[in-house]
Amino acid sequence: MALLELDKIKKDYNLEGQPIKAVDNVSLSIEKGDFISIVGHSGSGKTTLLSIMGGILSPSGGSMRFKDTDVYSLDDDHLSEYRALSVGYIFQFASLMPVLNSLENLLLPVVFDPKQTVGRAHEKKALEYLDLVGLSDKAKAFPNQLSGGQQRRVAIARAFMNEPELLLADEPTGDLDEETEAEVMDFLKKMHEQKGLAMVLVTHNSTLAAYAERRIRMTNGLMENLIQ
Amino acid sequence: MNFNLFAVSLRNLKRKPFRTAILIVSLGLLVSILVFGASFIISVTSTVNKAADRLGADLLIVPVGARDSAQEVLLETKVASFFMDRSILERVKEIEGIEEITYHTYLSSILGVCCDVPEAKIVAFDQDTDFILKPWLQKNLGRRLQKGEAIIGFDAEDNLMLLEVDSSVLFNLKFDFVGVLDKTGTGLDDAIFVSDENIPDMARAAKLYAGENEISVIFAKLKPGYTSEDVGGEVENQIVEVDVINRNDIGDKIIGVLMDINRLFLVLVILTSLISTFLAWSVFSAIANERIKEIGIMRAIGAKCSHVIRMFVAEVVIVALMGSFLGIFGGIYMSVTLNKSFTLLMELSASLTTAERFWVSGIGFIAGLVICFAGAYSSILRLRRLDPLSALKEI
């Protein structure tokens, strides 16, 4: 059974009266431990497809099953639990809560987990993740005290806090310098291998896409397998 | 580590401390006006009601034209003397419907002229017929008041500086103080009470203008089945030298003034409530607006709609609680300190009971919560309807 199964997923928009097919009949099967990259130009539909996978955006048609559960037939609370527990999402922009320090930003997904209450074990785990992204000395720093790259690394660490089975990364190294970009990608690759989680990486950078074992190109909402 | 949604709410409020403080203070001001206004109204009405209950009479019969003076003596701390002939007692007794009567004679002391207390109400009462002081005398003294003995009202001890004094000269006669009455909430709390057996001696010693055949007010209880309006009307018809105050009309002059003040407070409270609600609405709308992006991120990483609402509601509740408590303390402080600035309150023995203070505080507390929630309502609805992607698109 696939971890995530997309079947003829469509997403249509209406822009000033003109229908736009952002995602057009995309079918995709993601197994546990897969590392997939999605490349394509701006507006090709790759972020839209990733948002659908992340349970953030309802498709206009088709179905998506996560471990045999039809994700978009879930009610809002269960869909939120899918986002909180099954998926780790890395946004293409700085996505930290400005009123929380790095440690608290990492603990936020735990607050949303209905089965857990933040405790010492979570704090220890968060500090370990901060250490893994090289920011152990910034646990008490607030986002406005961190550089853009450091904020991005905190957000990446946060995506792992609830031990998701599927990691979705949207241009995770967008505004990082080359050295940090390589560090982040090595970290993601390492986590993918260590934890055996499935990872989908959206990027327009072919070097980064090469980290993945399987590559997909999106063009005008249509999906094309490059390397299977 | 204690980290939860409530901690996030607190951090959110601390993000713009000045704005949060403005909202809390303005809410506090509204609540304090409400608490002060309610305290004022309740203290005055309860004083009037307590006074009527405490006197225990259905009718007060006073000399013609002394209706206002009598109420001033009974409800306020004013000193006044007015007299009518003692023979009126017998005529009142014969009127149908009258069950029991007693009387008071009000004498005014003047420091250095007749007495060694400042201007005070000296009340002479008839121990044989009295039903106003009798319960206290039976309970605390256990005997009749002797000639040359006096008891003092609860506030007179302070107001007349009689705390350390065992006796005093009143109308050139020495009186021993044998007790302090319980607080009644009436104007009689400021009086010194003596038995009417002393009047002839006092009149002789001080060449008092009130002779032993003069009394000030007759208190009458009615037989069951008679109304104070009917019997009072009959008293006025048969005895032209007197005016009658019905039990229900005691304090009607004060209540009339009070109703005007009440209306003024009501207008003030409505206007302040509207301004506070508008302020709360604009502040909470601004808070919701600037959080859209953050809420989108929170929803995308797994926050349920209920998490977002709980976080926002916690902020509303924190502001409401802080504003309400600030307002309650401010209102109580104002009602205690400003009482000295209001003639009406100064002259009444007005003070709220603990239960009344709790009740008023409860009103203030509920008002603070209602205003905050009314102001935040549209923002809460908006956040409820927000889906993760629409929120993220606001970036």
mmCIF file of N, CA and C in Angstrom, chain A residues 13 51 54-57 76-78 80-81 83-85 87 89 91 93-101 103-105 107-109 111-114 117-120 123 140 142 158 162, chain B residues 1-16 290-291 293-308 310-311 384 386-390 392-393 395:
data_model
loop_
_atom_site.group_PDB
_atom_site.id
_atom_site.type_symbol
_atom_site.label_atom_id
_atom_site.label_comp_id
_atom_site.label_asym_id
_atom_site.label_seq_id
_atom_site.Cartn_x
_atom_site.Cartn_y
_atom_site.Cartn_z
ATOM 1 N N TYR A 13 -8.548 27.092 -11.130
ATOM 2 C CA TYR A 13 -8.802 28.435 -10.595
ATOM 3 C C TYR A 13 -9.566 29.218 -11.636
ATOM 4 N N SER A 51 0.820 21.782 -1.892
ATOM 5 C CA SER A 51 -0.190 22.220 -0.914
ATOM 6 C C SER A 51 -1.304 21.189 -0.814
ATOM 7 N N GLY A 54 -0.095 18.386 1.178
ATOM 8 C CA GLY A 54 0.041 18.756 2.588
ATOM 9 C C GLY A 54 -1.280 18.945 3.300
ATOM 10 N N GLY A 55 -2.402 18.774 2.583
ATOM 11 C CA GLY A 55 -3.714 18.933 3.227
ATOM 12 C C GLY A 55 -4.077 20.387 3.455
ATOM 13 N N ILE A 56 -3.399 21.273 2.742
ATOM 14 C CA ILE A 56 -3.665 22.702 2.924
ATOM 15 C C ILE A 56 -4.682 23.202 1.910
ATOM 16 N N LEU A 57 -4.696 22.577 0.734
ATOM 17 C CA LEU A 57 -5.535 23.070 -0.363
ATOM 18 C C LEU A 57 -6.369 21.919 -0.920
ATOM 19 N N ASP A 76 -12.705 18.989 9.182
ATOM 20 C CA ASP A 76 -11.633 19.961 9.384
ATOM 21 C C ASP A 76 -10.685 19.546 10.519
ATOM 22 N N ASP A 77 -11.241 19.012 11.597
ATOM 23 C CA ASP A 77 -10.394 18.630 12.732
ATOM 24 C C ASP A 77 -9.456 17.486 12.363
ATOM 25 N N HIS A 78 -10.005 16.485 11.645
ATOM 26 C CA HIS A 78 -9.159 15.348 11.271
ATOM 27 C C HIS A 78 -8.144 15.723 10.187
ATOM 28 N N SER A 80 -6.786 18.624 10.062
ATOM 29 C CA SER A 80 -5.743 19.319 10.844
ATOM 30 C C SER A 80 -4.814 18.307 11.498
ATOM 31 N N GLU A 81 -5.389 17.208 11.985
ATOM 32 C CA GLU A 81 -4.554 16.169 12.614
ATOM 33 C C GLU A 81 -3.628 15.528 11.578
ATOM 34 N N ARG A 83 -2.361 17.102 9.047
ATOM 35 C CA ARG A 83 -1.275 18.084 8.850
ATOM 36 C C ARG A 83 -0.326 18.077 10.046
ATOM 37 N N ALA A 84 -0.887 17.896 11.242
ATOM 38 C CA ALA A 84 -0.050 17.975 12.446
ATOM 39 C C ALA A 84 0.806 16.736 12.628
ATOM 40 N N LEU A 85 0.250 15.569 12.346
ATOM 41 C CA LEU A 85 0.913 14.323 12.747
ATOM 42 C C LEU A 85 1.567 13.563 11.602
ATOM 43 N N VAL A 87 2.305 14.889 8.355
ATOM 44 C CA VAL A 87 3.067 15.670 7.377
ATOM 45 C C VAL A 87 3.944 16.697 8.088
ATOM 46 N N TYR A 89 5.842 20.185 7.003
ATOM 47 C CA TYR A 89 5.786 21.097 5.848
ATOM 48 C C TYR A 89 6.824 22.199 6.015
ATOM 49 N N PHE A 91 7.915 25.678 4.384
ATOM 50 C CA PHE A 91 7.400 26.700 3.461
ATOM 51 C C PHE A 91 8.538 27.383 2.704
ATOM 52 N N PHE A 93 8.879 30.472 2.523
ATOM 53 C CA PHE A 93 9.105 31.805 3.109
ATOM 54 C C PHE A 93 9.366 31.604 4.605
ATOM 55 N N ALA A 94 9.861 32.647 5.242
ATOM 56 C CA ALA A 94 10.099 32.575 6.687
ATOM 57 C C ALA A 94 8.761 32.332 7.371
ATOM 58 N N SER A 95 8.676 31.289 8.149
ATOM 59 C CA SER A 95 7.356 30.898 8.663
ATOM 60 C C SER A 95 7.369 30.694 10.173
ATOM 61 N N LEU A 96 8.199 31.449 10.861
ATOM 62 C CA LEU A 96 8.248 31.306 12.319
ATOM 63 C C LEU A 96 7.278 32.291 12.971
ATOM 64 N N MET A 97 6.803 31.915 14.162
ATOM 65 C CA MET A 97 5.948 32.827 14.933
ATOM 66 C C MET A 97 6.850 33.861 15.598
ATOM 67 N N PRO A 98 6.648 35.134 15.307
ATOM 68 C CA PRO A 98 7.589 36.150 15.801
ATOM 69 C C PRO A 98 7.613 36.300 17.320
ATOM 70 N N VAL A 99 6.513 35.901 17.999
ATOM 71 C CA VAL A 99 6.487 36.093 19.461
ATOM 72 C C VAL A 99 7.116 34.917 20.212
ATOM 73 N N LEU A 100 7.497 33.877 19.466
ATOM 74 C CA LEU A 100 8.071 32.700 20.125
ATOM 75 C C LEU A 100 9.551 32.580 19.790
ATOM 76 N N ASN A 101 10.329 32.097 20.746
ATOM 77 C CA ASN A 101 11.756 31.897 20.460
ATOM 78 C C ASN A 101 11.935 30.591 19.662
ATOM 79 N N LEU A 103 13.186 27.676 20.310
ATOM 80 C CA LEU A 103 12.763 26.459 21.000
ATOM 81 C C LEU A 103 11.231 26.350 20.986
ATOM 82 N N GLU A 104 10.558 27.450 21.311
ATOM 83 C CA GLU A 104 9.088 27.433 21.355
ATOM 84 C C GLU A 104 8.487 27.227 19.968
ATOM 85 N N ASN A 105 9.133 27.793 18.938
ATOM 86 C CA ASN A 105 8.647 27.556 17.582
ATOM 87 C C ASN A 105 8.688 26.072 17.239
ATOM 88 N N LEU A 107 8.411 23.698 19.405
ATOM 89 C CA LEU A 107 7.442 22.986 20.246
ATOM 90 C C LEU A 107 5.992 23.212 19.801
ATOM 91 N N LEU A 108 5.774 24.207 18.936
ATOM 92 C CA LEU A 108 4.407 24.556 18.536
ATOM 93 C C LEU A 108 3.628 23.374 17.937
ATOM 94 N N PRO A 109 4.223 22.581 17.023
ATOM 95 C CA PRO A 109 3.454 21.444 16.479
ATOM 96 C C PRO A 109 3.025 20.453 17.560
ATOM 97 N N VAL A 111 2.066 21.284 20.544
ATOM 98 C CA VAL A 111 0.873 21.886 21.164
ATOM 99 C C VAL A 111 -0.384 21.494 20.378
ATOM 100 N N PHE A 112 -0.213 21.339 19.061
ATOM 101 C CA PHE A 112 -1.384 21.029 18.228
ATOM 102 C C PHE A 112 -1.679 19.534 18.153
ATOM 103 N N ASP A 113 -0.805 18.732 18.734
ATOM 104 C CA ASP A 113 -1.045 17.290 18.748
ATOM 105 C C ASP A 113 -1.993 16.963 19.908
ATOM 106 N N PRO A 114 -3.215 16.466 19.581
ATOM 107 C CA PRO A 114 -4.198 16.252 20.654
ATOM 108 C C PRO A 114 -3.758 15.207 21.676
ATOM 109 N N THR A 117 1.160 16.633 25.504
ATOM 110 C CA THR A 117 1.303 17.905 26.199
ATOM 111 C C THR A 117 2.794 18.172 26.274
ATOM 112 N N VAL A 118 3.173 19.402 26.013
ATOM 113 C CA VAL A 118 4.604 19.720 25.968
ATOM 114 C C VAL A 118 5.258 19.423 27.311
ATOM 115 N N GLY A 119 6.327 18.649 27.268
ATOM 116 C CA GLY A 119 7.048 18.310 28.498
ATOM 117 C C GLY A 119 8.556 18.361 28.274
ATOM 118 N N ARG A 120 9.281 17.882 29.275
ATOM 119 C CA ARG A 120 10.751 17.943 29.217
ATOM 120 C C ARG A 120 11.302 17.143 28.035
ATOM 121 N N GLU A 123 11.120 19.119 24.975
ATOM 122 C CA GLU A 123 12.113 20.195 25.006
ATOM 123 C C GLU A 123 13.489 19.638 24.605
ATOM 124 N N LYS A 140 17.035 30.273 22.582
ATOM 125 C CA LYS A 140 16.230 31.325 23.220
ATOM 126 C C LYS A 140 16.101 32.570 22.338
ATOM 127 N N PHE A 142 14.785 34.980 19.417
ATOM 128 C CA PHE A 142 13.521 35.208 18.709
ATOM 129 C C PHE A 142 13.820 35.408 17.213
ATOM 130 N N ARG A 158 11.583 22.423 12.804
ATOM 131 C CA ARG A 158 10.207 22.327 13.306
ATOM 132 C C ARG A 158 9.420 21.257 12.552
ATOM 133 N N ASN A 162 7.084 16.421 15.059
ATOM 134 C CA ASN A 162 6.058 15.411 15.340
ATOM 135 C C ASN A 162 6.332 14.086 14.621
ATOM 136 N N MET B 1 8.764 22.312 31.214
ATOM 137 C CA MET B 1 8.495 23.575 30.520
ATOM 138 C C MET B 1 6.988 23.723 30.324
ATOM 139 N N ASN B 2 6.473 24.865 30.737
ATOM 140 C CA ASN B 2 5.036 25.088 30.629
ATOM 141 C C ASN B 2 4.738 25.889 29.361
ATOM 142 N N PHE B 3 4.598 25.172 28.273
ATOM 143 C CA PHE B 3 4.340 25.864 27.008
ATOM 144 C C PHE B 3 3.050 25.328 26.402
ATOM 145 N N ASN B 4 2.090 26.216 26.231
ATOM 146 C CA ASN B 4 0.802 25.809 25.666
ATOM 147 C C ASN B 4 0.178 27.005 24.945
ATOM 148 N N LEU B 5 -1.076 26.828 24.508
ATOM 149 C CA LEU B 5 -1.719 27.902 23.748
ATOM 150 C C LEU B 5 -1.856 29.177 24.564
ATOM 151 N N PHE B 6 -2.089 29.015 25.881
ATOM 152 C CA PHE B 6 -2.258 30.172 26.740
ATOM 153 C C PHE B 6 -0.970 31.003 26.770
ATOM 154 N N ALA B 7 0.165 30.289 26.778
ATOM 155 C CA ALA B 7 1.458 30.990 26.772
ATOM 156 C C ALA B 7 1.607 31.792 25.480
ATOM 157 N N VAL B 8 1.109 31.223 24.375
ATOM 158 C CA VAL B 8 1.189 31.933 23.092
ATOM 159 C C VAL B 8 0.307 33.192 23.152
ATOM 160 N N SER B 9 -0.881 33.043 23.761
ATOM 161 C CA SER B 9 -1.787 34.194 23.879
ATOM 162 C C SER B 9 -1.133 35.315 24.682
ATOM 163 N N LEU B 10 -0.497 34.936 25.787
ATOM 164 C CA LEU B 10 0.163 35.950 26.628
ATOM 165 C C LEU B 10 1.253 36.670 25.838
ATOM 166 N N ARG B 11 2.038 35.873 25.084
ATOM 167 C CA ARG B 11 3.106 36.478 24.279
ATOM 168 C C ARG B 11 2.514 37.431 23.246
ATOM 169 N N ASN B 12 1.387 37.021 22.663
ATOM 170 C CA ASN B 12 0.756 37.868 21.661
ATOM 171 C C ASN B 12 0.368 39.220 22.244
ATOM 172 N N LEU B 13 -0.171 39.186 23.470
ATOM 173 C CA LEU B 13 -0.589 40.441 24.101
ATOM 174 C C LEU B 13 0.610 41.315 24.468
ATOM 175 N N LYS B 14 1.722 40.639 24.801
ATOM 176 C CA LYS B 14 2.918 41.409 25.184
ATOM 177 C C LYS B 14 3.601 42.006 23.950
ATOM 178 N N ARG B 15 3.222 41.511 22.763
ATOM 179 C CA ARG B 15 3.863 41.956 21.531
ATOM 180 C C ARG B 15 3.720 43.469 21.357
ATOM 181 N N LYS B 16 2.492 43.981 21.648
ATOM 182 C CA LYS B 16 2.289 45.428 21.574
ATOM 183 C C LYS B 16 1.741 45.881 22.918
ATOM 184 N N GLU B 290 -3.289 41.430 11.689
ATOM 185 C CA GLU B 290 -1.842 41.239 11.646
ATOM 186 C C GLU B 290 -1.447 39.793 11.944
ATOM 187 N N ARG B 291 -2.411 38.988 12.368
ATOM 188 C CA ARG B 291 -2.095 37.588 12.676
ATOM 189 C C ARG B 291 -2.472 36.633 11.545
ATOM 190 N N LYS B 293 -1.349 35.891 8.658
ATOM 191 C CA LYS B 293 -0.253 35.077 8.125
ATOM 192 C C LYS B 293 0.148 34.002 9.147
ATOM 193 N N GLU B 294 0.291 34.446 10.397
ATOM 194 C CA GLU B 294 0.711 33.491 11.436
ATOM 195 C C GLU B 294 -0.339 32.391 11.623
ATOM 196 N N ILE B 295 -1.604 32.801 11.536
ATOM 197 C CA ILE B 295 -2.671 31.807 11.707
ATOM 198 C C ILE B 295 -2.639 30.814 10.544
ATOM 199 N N GLY B 296 -2.355 31.326 9.342
ATOM 200 C CA GLY B 296 -2.214 30.434 8.183
ATOM 201 C C GLY B 296 -1.110 29.414 8.415
ATOM 202 N N ILE B 297 0.017 29.876 8.935
ATOM 203 C CA ILE B 297 1.138 28.964 9.195
ATOM 204 C C ILE B 297 0.745 27.948 10.270
ATOM 205 N N MET B 298 0.108 28.457 11.332
ATOM 206 C CA MET B 298 -0.302 27.551 12.419
ATOM 207 C C MET B 298 -1.255 26.481 11.903
ATOM 208 N N ARG B 299 -2.227 26.918 11.079
ATOM 209 C CA ARG B 299 -3.181 25.946 10.523
ATOM 210 C C ARG B 299 -2.453 24.940 9.628
ATOM 211 N N ALA B 300 -1.474 25.443 8.855
ATOM 212 C CA ALA B 300 -0.765 24.558 7.927
ATOM 213 C C ALA B 300 0.090 23.530 8.662
ATOM 214 N N ILE B 301 0.555 23.868 9.856
ATOM 215 C CA ILE B 301 1.374 22.881 10.591
ATOM 216 C C ILE B 301 0.531 22.098 11.596
ATOM 217 N N GLY B 302 -0.791 22.222 11.492
ATOM 218 C CA GLY B 302 -1.646 21.304 12.242
ATOM 219 C C GLY B 302 -2.596 21.902 13.262
ATOM 220 N N ALA B 303 -2.630 23.247 13.401
ATOM 221 C CA ALA B 303 -3.574 23.826 14.367
ATOM 222 C C ALA B 303 -4.998 23.630 13.868
ATOM 223 N N LYS B 304 -5.870 23.209 14.781
ATOM 224 C CA LYS B 304 -7.292 23.106 14.424
ATOM 225 C C LYS B 304 -7.899 24.502 14.524
ATOM 226 N N CYS B 305 -9.074 24.630 13.911
ATOM 227 C CA CYS B 305 -9.799 25.899 14.021
ATOM 228 C C CYS B 305 -10.002 26.241 15.502
ATOM 229 N N SER B 306 -10.306 25.202 16.289
ATOM 230 C CA SER B 306 -10.558 25.443 17.715
ATOM 231 C C SER B 306 -9.304 25.946 18.433
ATOM 232 N N HIS B 307 -8.106 25.517 17.980
ATOM 233 C CA HIS B 307 -6.870 26.030 18.599
ATOM 234 C C HIS B 307 -6.767 27.535 18.382
ATOM 235 N N VAL B 308 -7.023 27.941 17.126
ATOM 236 C CA VAL B 308 -6.901 29.359 16.783
ATOM 237 C C VAL B 308 -7.919 30.178 17.592
ATOM 238 N N ARG B 310 -9.397 29.331 20.409
ATOM 239 C CA ARG B 310 -9.056 29.314 21.841
ATOM 240 C C ARG B 310 -7.941 30.304 22.155
ATOM 241 N N MET B 311 -6.964 30.352 21.258
ATOM 242 C CA MET B 311 -5.843 31.276 21.471
ATOM 243 C C MET B 311 -6.344 32.730 21.466
ATOM 244 N N ARG B 384 -12.642 32.058 12.443
ATOM 245 C CA ARG B 384 -13.292 30.742 12.339
ATOM 246 C C ARG B 384 -13.422 30.296 10.884
ATOM 247 N N LEU B 386 -11.541 31.181 8.421
ATOM 248 C CA LEU B 386 -10.286 31.249 7.670
ATOM 249 C C LEU B 386 -9.727 29.856 7.409
ATOM 250 N N ASP B 387 -9.501 29.528 6.113
ATOM 251 C CA ASP B 387 -8.862 28.243 5.861
ATOM 252 C C ASP B 387 -7.367 28.491 5.657
ATOM 253 N N PRO B 388 -6.540 27.456 5.837
ATOM 254 C CA PRO B 388 -5.086 27.667 5.856
ATOM 255 C C PRO B 388 -4.562 28.390 4.619
ATOM 256 N N LEU B 389 -5.031 27.971 3.431
ATOM 257 C CA LEU B 389 -4.439 28.555 2.237
ATOM 258 C C LEU B 389 -4.822 30.021 2.061
ATOM 259 N N SER B 390 -6.106 30.354 2.359
ATOM 260 C CA SER B 390 -6.491 31.767 2.226
ATOM 261 C C SER B 390 -5.632 32.606 3.144
ATOM 262 N N LEU B 392 -2.573 31.878 4.175
ATOM 263 C CA LEU B 392 -1.210 31.943 3.643
ATOM 264 C C LEU B 392 -1.126 32.869 2.429
ATOM 265 N N LYS B 393 -2.222 32.959 1.676
ATOM 266 C CA LYS B 393 -2.231 33.822 0.486
ATOM 267 C C LYS B 393 -2.137 35.296 0.852
ATOM 268 N N ILE B 395 0.018 36.524 2.554
ATOM 269 C CA ILE B 395 1.434 36.881 2.697
ATOM 270 C C ILE B 395 1.878 37.771 1.544
#
